[in-house]
mmCIF file of C-alpha atoms and ligand atoms in Angstrom:
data_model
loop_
_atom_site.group_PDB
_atom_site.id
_atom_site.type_symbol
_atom_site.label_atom_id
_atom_site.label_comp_id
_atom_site.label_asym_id
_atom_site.label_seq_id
_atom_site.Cartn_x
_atom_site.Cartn_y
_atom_site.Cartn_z
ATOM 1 C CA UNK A 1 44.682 63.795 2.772
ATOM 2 C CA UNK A 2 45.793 63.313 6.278
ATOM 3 C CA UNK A 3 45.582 64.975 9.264
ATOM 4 C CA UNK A 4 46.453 63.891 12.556
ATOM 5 C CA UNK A 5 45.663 65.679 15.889
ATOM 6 C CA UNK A 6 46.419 65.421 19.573
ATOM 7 C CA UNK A 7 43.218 64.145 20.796
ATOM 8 C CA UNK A 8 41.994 65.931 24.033
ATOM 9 C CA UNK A 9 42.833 62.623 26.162
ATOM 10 C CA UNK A 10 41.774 64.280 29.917
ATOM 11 C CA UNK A 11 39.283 62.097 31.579
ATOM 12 C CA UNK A 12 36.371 64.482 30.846
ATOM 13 C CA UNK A 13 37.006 63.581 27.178
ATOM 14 C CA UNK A 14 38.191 60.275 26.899
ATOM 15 C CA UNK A 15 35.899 58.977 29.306
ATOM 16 C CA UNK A 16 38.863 57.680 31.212
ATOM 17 C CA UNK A 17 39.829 55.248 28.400
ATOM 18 C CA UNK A 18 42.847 53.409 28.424
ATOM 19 C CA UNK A 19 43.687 49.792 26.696
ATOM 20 C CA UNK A 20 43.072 48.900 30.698
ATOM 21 C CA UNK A 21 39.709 49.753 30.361
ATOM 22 C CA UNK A 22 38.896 48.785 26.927
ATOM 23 C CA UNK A 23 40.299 45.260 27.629
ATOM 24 C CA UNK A 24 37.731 42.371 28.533
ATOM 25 C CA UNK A 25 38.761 41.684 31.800
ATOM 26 C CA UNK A 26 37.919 45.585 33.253
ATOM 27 C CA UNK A 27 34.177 44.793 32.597
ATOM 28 C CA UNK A 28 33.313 47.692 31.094
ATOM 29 C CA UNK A 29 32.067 46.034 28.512
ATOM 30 C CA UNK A 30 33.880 46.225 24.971
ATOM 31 C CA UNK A 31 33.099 42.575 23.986
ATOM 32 C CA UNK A 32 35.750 41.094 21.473
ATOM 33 C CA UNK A 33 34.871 38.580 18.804
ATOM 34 C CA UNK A 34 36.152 35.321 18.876
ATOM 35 C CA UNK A 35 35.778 31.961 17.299
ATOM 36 C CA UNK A 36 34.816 32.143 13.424
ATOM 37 C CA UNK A 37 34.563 35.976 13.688
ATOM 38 C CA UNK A 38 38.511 36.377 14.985
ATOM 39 C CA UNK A 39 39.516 34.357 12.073
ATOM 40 C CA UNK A 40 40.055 36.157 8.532
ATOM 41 C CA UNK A 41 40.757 34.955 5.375
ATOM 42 C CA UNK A 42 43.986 35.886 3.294
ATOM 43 C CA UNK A 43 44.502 34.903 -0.321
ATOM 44 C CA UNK A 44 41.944 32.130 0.301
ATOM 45 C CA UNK A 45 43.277 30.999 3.769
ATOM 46 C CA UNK A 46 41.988 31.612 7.208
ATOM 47 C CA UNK A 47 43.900 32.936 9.634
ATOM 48 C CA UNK A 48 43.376 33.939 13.608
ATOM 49 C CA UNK A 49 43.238 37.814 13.428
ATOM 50 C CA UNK A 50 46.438 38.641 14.695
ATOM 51 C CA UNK A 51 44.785 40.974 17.593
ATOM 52 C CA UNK A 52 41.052 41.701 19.215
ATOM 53 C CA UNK A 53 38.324 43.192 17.250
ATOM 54 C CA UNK A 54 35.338 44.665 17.975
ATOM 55 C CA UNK A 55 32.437 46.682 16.416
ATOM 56 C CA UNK A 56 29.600 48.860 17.738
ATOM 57 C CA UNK A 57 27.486 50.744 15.721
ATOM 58 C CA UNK A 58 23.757 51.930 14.718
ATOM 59 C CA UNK A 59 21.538 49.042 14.520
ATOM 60 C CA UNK A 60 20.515 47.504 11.078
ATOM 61 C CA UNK A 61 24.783 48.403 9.978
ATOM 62 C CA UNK A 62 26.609 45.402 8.517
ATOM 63 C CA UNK A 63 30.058 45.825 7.460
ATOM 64 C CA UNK A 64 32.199 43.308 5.324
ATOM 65 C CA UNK A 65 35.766 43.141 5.551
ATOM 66 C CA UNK A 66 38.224 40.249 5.179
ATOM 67 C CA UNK A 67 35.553 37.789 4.707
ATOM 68 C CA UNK A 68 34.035 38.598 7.482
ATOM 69 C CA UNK A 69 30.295 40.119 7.986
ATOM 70 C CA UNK A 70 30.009 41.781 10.828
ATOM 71 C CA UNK A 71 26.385 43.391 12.545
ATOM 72 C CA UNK A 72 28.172 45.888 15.376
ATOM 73 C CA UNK A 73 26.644 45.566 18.904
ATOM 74 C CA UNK A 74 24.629 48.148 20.332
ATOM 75 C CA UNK A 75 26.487 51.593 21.029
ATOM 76 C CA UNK A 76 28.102 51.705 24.860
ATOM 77 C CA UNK A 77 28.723 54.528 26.996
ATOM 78 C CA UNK A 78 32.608 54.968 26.601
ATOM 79 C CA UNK A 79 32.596 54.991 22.834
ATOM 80 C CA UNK A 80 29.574 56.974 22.449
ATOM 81 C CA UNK A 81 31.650 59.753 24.365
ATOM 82 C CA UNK A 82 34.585 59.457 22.405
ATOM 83 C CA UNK A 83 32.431 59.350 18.654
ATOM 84 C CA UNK A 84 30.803 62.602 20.015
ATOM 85 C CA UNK A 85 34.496 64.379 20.955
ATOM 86 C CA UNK A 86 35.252 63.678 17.836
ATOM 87 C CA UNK A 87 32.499 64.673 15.836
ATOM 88 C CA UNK A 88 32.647 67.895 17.669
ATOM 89 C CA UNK A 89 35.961 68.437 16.951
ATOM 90 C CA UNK A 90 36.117 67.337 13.205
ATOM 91 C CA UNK A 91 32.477 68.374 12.353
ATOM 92 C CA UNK A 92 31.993 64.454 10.711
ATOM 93 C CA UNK A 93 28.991 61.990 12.068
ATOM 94 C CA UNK A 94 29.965 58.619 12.574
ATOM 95 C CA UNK A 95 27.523 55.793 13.087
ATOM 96 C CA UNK A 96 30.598 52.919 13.096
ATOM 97 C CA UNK A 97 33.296 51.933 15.290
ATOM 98 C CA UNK A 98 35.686 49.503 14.333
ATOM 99 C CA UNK A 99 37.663 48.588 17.844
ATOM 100 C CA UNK A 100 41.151 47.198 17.269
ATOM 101 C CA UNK A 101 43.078 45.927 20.589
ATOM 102 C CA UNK A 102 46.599 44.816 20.378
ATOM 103 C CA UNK A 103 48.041 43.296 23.000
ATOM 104 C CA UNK A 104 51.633 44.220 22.277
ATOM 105 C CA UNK A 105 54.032 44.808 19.248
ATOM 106 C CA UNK A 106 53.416 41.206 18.231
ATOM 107 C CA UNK A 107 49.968 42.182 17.348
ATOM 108 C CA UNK A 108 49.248 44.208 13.881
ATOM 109 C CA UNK A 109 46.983 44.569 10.926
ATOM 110 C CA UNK A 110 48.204 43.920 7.687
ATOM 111 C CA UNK A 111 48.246 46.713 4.162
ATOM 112 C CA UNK A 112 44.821 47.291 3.527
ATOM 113 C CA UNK A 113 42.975 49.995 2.212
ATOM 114 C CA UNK A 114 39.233 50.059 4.041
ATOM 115 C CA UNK A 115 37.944 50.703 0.670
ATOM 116 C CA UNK A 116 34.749 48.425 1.255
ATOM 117 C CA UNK A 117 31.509 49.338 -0.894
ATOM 118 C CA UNK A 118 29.408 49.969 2.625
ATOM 119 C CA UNK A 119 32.053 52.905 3.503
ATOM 120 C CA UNK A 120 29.849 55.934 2.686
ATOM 121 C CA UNK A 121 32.204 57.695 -0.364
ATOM 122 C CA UNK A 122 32.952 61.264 1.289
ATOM 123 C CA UNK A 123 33.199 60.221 4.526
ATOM 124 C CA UNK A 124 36.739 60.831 6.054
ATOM 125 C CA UNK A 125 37.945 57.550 8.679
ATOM 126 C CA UNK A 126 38.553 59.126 12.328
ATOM 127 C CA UNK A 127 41.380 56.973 13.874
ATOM 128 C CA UNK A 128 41.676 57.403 17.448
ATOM 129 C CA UNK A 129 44.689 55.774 19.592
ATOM 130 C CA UNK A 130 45.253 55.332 23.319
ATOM 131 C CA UNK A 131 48.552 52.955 24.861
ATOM 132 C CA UNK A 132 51.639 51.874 23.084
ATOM 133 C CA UNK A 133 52.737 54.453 20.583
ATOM 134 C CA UNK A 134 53.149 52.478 17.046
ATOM 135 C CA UNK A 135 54.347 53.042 13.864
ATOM 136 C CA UNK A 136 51.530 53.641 11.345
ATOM 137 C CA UNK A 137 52.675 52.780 7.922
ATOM 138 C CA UNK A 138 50.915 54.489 4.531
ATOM 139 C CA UNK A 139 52.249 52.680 1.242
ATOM 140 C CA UNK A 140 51.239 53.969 -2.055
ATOM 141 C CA UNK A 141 48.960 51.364 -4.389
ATOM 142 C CA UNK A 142 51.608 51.853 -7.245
ATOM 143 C CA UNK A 143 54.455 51.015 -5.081
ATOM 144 C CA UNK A 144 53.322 47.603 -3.502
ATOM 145 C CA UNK A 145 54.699 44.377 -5.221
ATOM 146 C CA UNK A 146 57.753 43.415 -6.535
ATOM 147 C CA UNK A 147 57.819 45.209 -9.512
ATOM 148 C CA UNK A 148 56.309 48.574 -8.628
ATOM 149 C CA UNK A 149 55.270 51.053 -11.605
ATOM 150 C CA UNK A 150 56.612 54.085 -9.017
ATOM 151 C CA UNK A 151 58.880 53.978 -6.172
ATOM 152 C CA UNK A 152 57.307 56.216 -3.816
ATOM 153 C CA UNK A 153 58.739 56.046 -0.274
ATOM 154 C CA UNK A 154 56.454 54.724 2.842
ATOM 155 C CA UNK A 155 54.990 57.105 4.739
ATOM 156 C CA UNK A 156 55.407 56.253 8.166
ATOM 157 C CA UNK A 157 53.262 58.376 11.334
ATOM 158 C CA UNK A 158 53.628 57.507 14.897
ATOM 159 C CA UNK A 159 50.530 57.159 16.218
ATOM 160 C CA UNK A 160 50.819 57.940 19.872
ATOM 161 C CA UNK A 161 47.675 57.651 23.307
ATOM 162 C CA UNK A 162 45.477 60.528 22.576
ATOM 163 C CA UNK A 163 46.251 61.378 18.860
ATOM 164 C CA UNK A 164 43.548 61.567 16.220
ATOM 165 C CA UNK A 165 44.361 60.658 12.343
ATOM 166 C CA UNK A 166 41.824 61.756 9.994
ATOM 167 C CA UNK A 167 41.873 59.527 7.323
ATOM 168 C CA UNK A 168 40.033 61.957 4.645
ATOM 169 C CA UNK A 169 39.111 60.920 0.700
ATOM 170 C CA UNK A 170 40.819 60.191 -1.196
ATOM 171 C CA UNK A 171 43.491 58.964 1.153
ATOM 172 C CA UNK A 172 42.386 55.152 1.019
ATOM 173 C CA UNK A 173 41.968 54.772 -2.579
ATOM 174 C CA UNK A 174 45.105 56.093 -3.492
ATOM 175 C CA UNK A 175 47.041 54.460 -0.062
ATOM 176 C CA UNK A 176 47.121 50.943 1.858
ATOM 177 C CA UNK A 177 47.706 51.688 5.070
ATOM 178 C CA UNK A 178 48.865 48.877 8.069
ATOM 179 C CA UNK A 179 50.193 48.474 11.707
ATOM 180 C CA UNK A 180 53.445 46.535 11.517
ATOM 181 C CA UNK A 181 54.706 44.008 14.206
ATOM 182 C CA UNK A 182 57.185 45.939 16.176
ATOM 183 C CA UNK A 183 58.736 43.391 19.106
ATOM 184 C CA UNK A 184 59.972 45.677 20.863
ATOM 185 C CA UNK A 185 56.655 47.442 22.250
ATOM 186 C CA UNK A 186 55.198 45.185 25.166
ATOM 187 C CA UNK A 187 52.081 47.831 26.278
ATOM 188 C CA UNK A 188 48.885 46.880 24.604
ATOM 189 C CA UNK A 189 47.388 49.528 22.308
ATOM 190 C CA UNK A 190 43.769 50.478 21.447
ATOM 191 C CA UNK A 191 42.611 51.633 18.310
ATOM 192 C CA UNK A 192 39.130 53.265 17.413
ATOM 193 C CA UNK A 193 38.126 53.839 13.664
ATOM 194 C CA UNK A 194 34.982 55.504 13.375
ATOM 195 C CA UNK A 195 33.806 55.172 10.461
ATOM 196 C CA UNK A 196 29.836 56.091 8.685
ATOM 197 C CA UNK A 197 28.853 52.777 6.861
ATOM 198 C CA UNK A 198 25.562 52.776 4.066
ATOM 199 C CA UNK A 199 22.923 51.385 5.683
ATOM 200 C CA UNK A 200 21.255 48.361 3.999
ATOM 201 C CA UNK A 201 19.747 48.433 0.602
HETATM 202 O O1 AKG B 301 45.251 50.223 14.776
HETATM 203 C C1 AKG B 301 45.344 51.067 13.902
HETATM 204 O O2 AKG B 301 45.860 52.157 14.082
HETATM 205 C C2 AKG B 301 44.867 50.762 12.512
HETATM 206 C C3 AKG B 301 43.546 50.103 12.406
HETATM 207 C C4 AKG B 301 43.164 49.983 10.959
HETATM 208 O O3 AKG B 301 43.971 49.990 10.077
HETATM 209 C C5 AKG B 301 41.768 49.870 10.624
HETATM 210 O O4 AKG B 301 40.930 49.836 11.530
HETATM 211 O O5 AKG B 301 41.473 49.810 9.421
#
């Protein structure tokens, strides 16, 4: 189930975010990963991640996508506002943020389904957006391939600055969701999953 939300974007509850301000050169402080950890691997291939990722979190978190391990940095200022907005609005905790920065339409994420084992089961994925408006595209796990067993259309959302998508179970086991490239959109775009992760066994 989906829901999305106009996300209360004033100053006082954004903390002033924009993809200005989330970028690396405005200093405050959303480090990206680079080298091994902006590479993923596809079908057995690495790639460069076609966009910036981050992750903050609770210490001791590890979360495995892509091939990728990631241990999120400590918790800054900015997003610990934003997690808290949005636990007060949606009544969900979140130790997890997954930060996604595109620098323009050429920039996207691929189908995927964030259906890792670490995801704590009932927890619903709070998706928040500020920049570039993009088309958010949800495509149905029996309709992907060449042969599909049902032809269910794409649902496609535009997710536009200040909106909030609640991603709630079962959503992403039934649903790969993606970003496509769209060439036409030359603002960056910031994207903030929070998400609540297992901790360690
Ligand atoms: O940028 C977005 O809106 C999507 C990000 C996404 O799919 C994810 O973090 O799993």
């Amino acid at each position: 189930m989906l829901f999305l939300f106009s996300f209360p974007c004033s100053p006082e509850y954004s903390a002033g975010v924009s993809p200005a301000s989330l970028g690396p050169r405005a200093g405050t402080a959303v480090f990206f990963c680079t080298g091994a950890l902006a590479r993923v691997q596809v079908f057995g291939k690495w790639h460069s991640v076609p966009r910036k990722q981050a992750t903050y979190g609770d210490a001791g978190l590890t979360y495995t996508f892509s091939g990728l391990t990631l241990s999120p940095k400590p918790w800054i200022p900015v997003l610990e506002c934003i997690r808290d907005r949005v636990s007060g609005l949606t009544g969900h905790t979140f130790n997890f943020v997954l930060v996604n920065r595109y620098k323009d339409g050429c920039d996207h994420i691929g189908e995927h389904r964030d259906d890792e084992r670490e995801l704590a089961p009932r927890s619903p994925i709070a998706s928040v957006s500020f920049g570039a408006c993009r088309d958010f595209c949800f495509r149905h796990k029996d309709s992907r391939g060449k042969n599909p067993r049902q032809k269910l259309e794409v649902v496609r959302l535009q997710l536009a600055h200040g909106s909030l998508l609640m991603m709630n179970p079962p959503t992403n086991a039934h649903w790969y969701h993606s970003l496509p490239v769209r060439k036409k959109v030359l603002a960056p775009r910031v994207n903030l999953t929070f998400r609540k992760i297992l901790p360690k066994k």
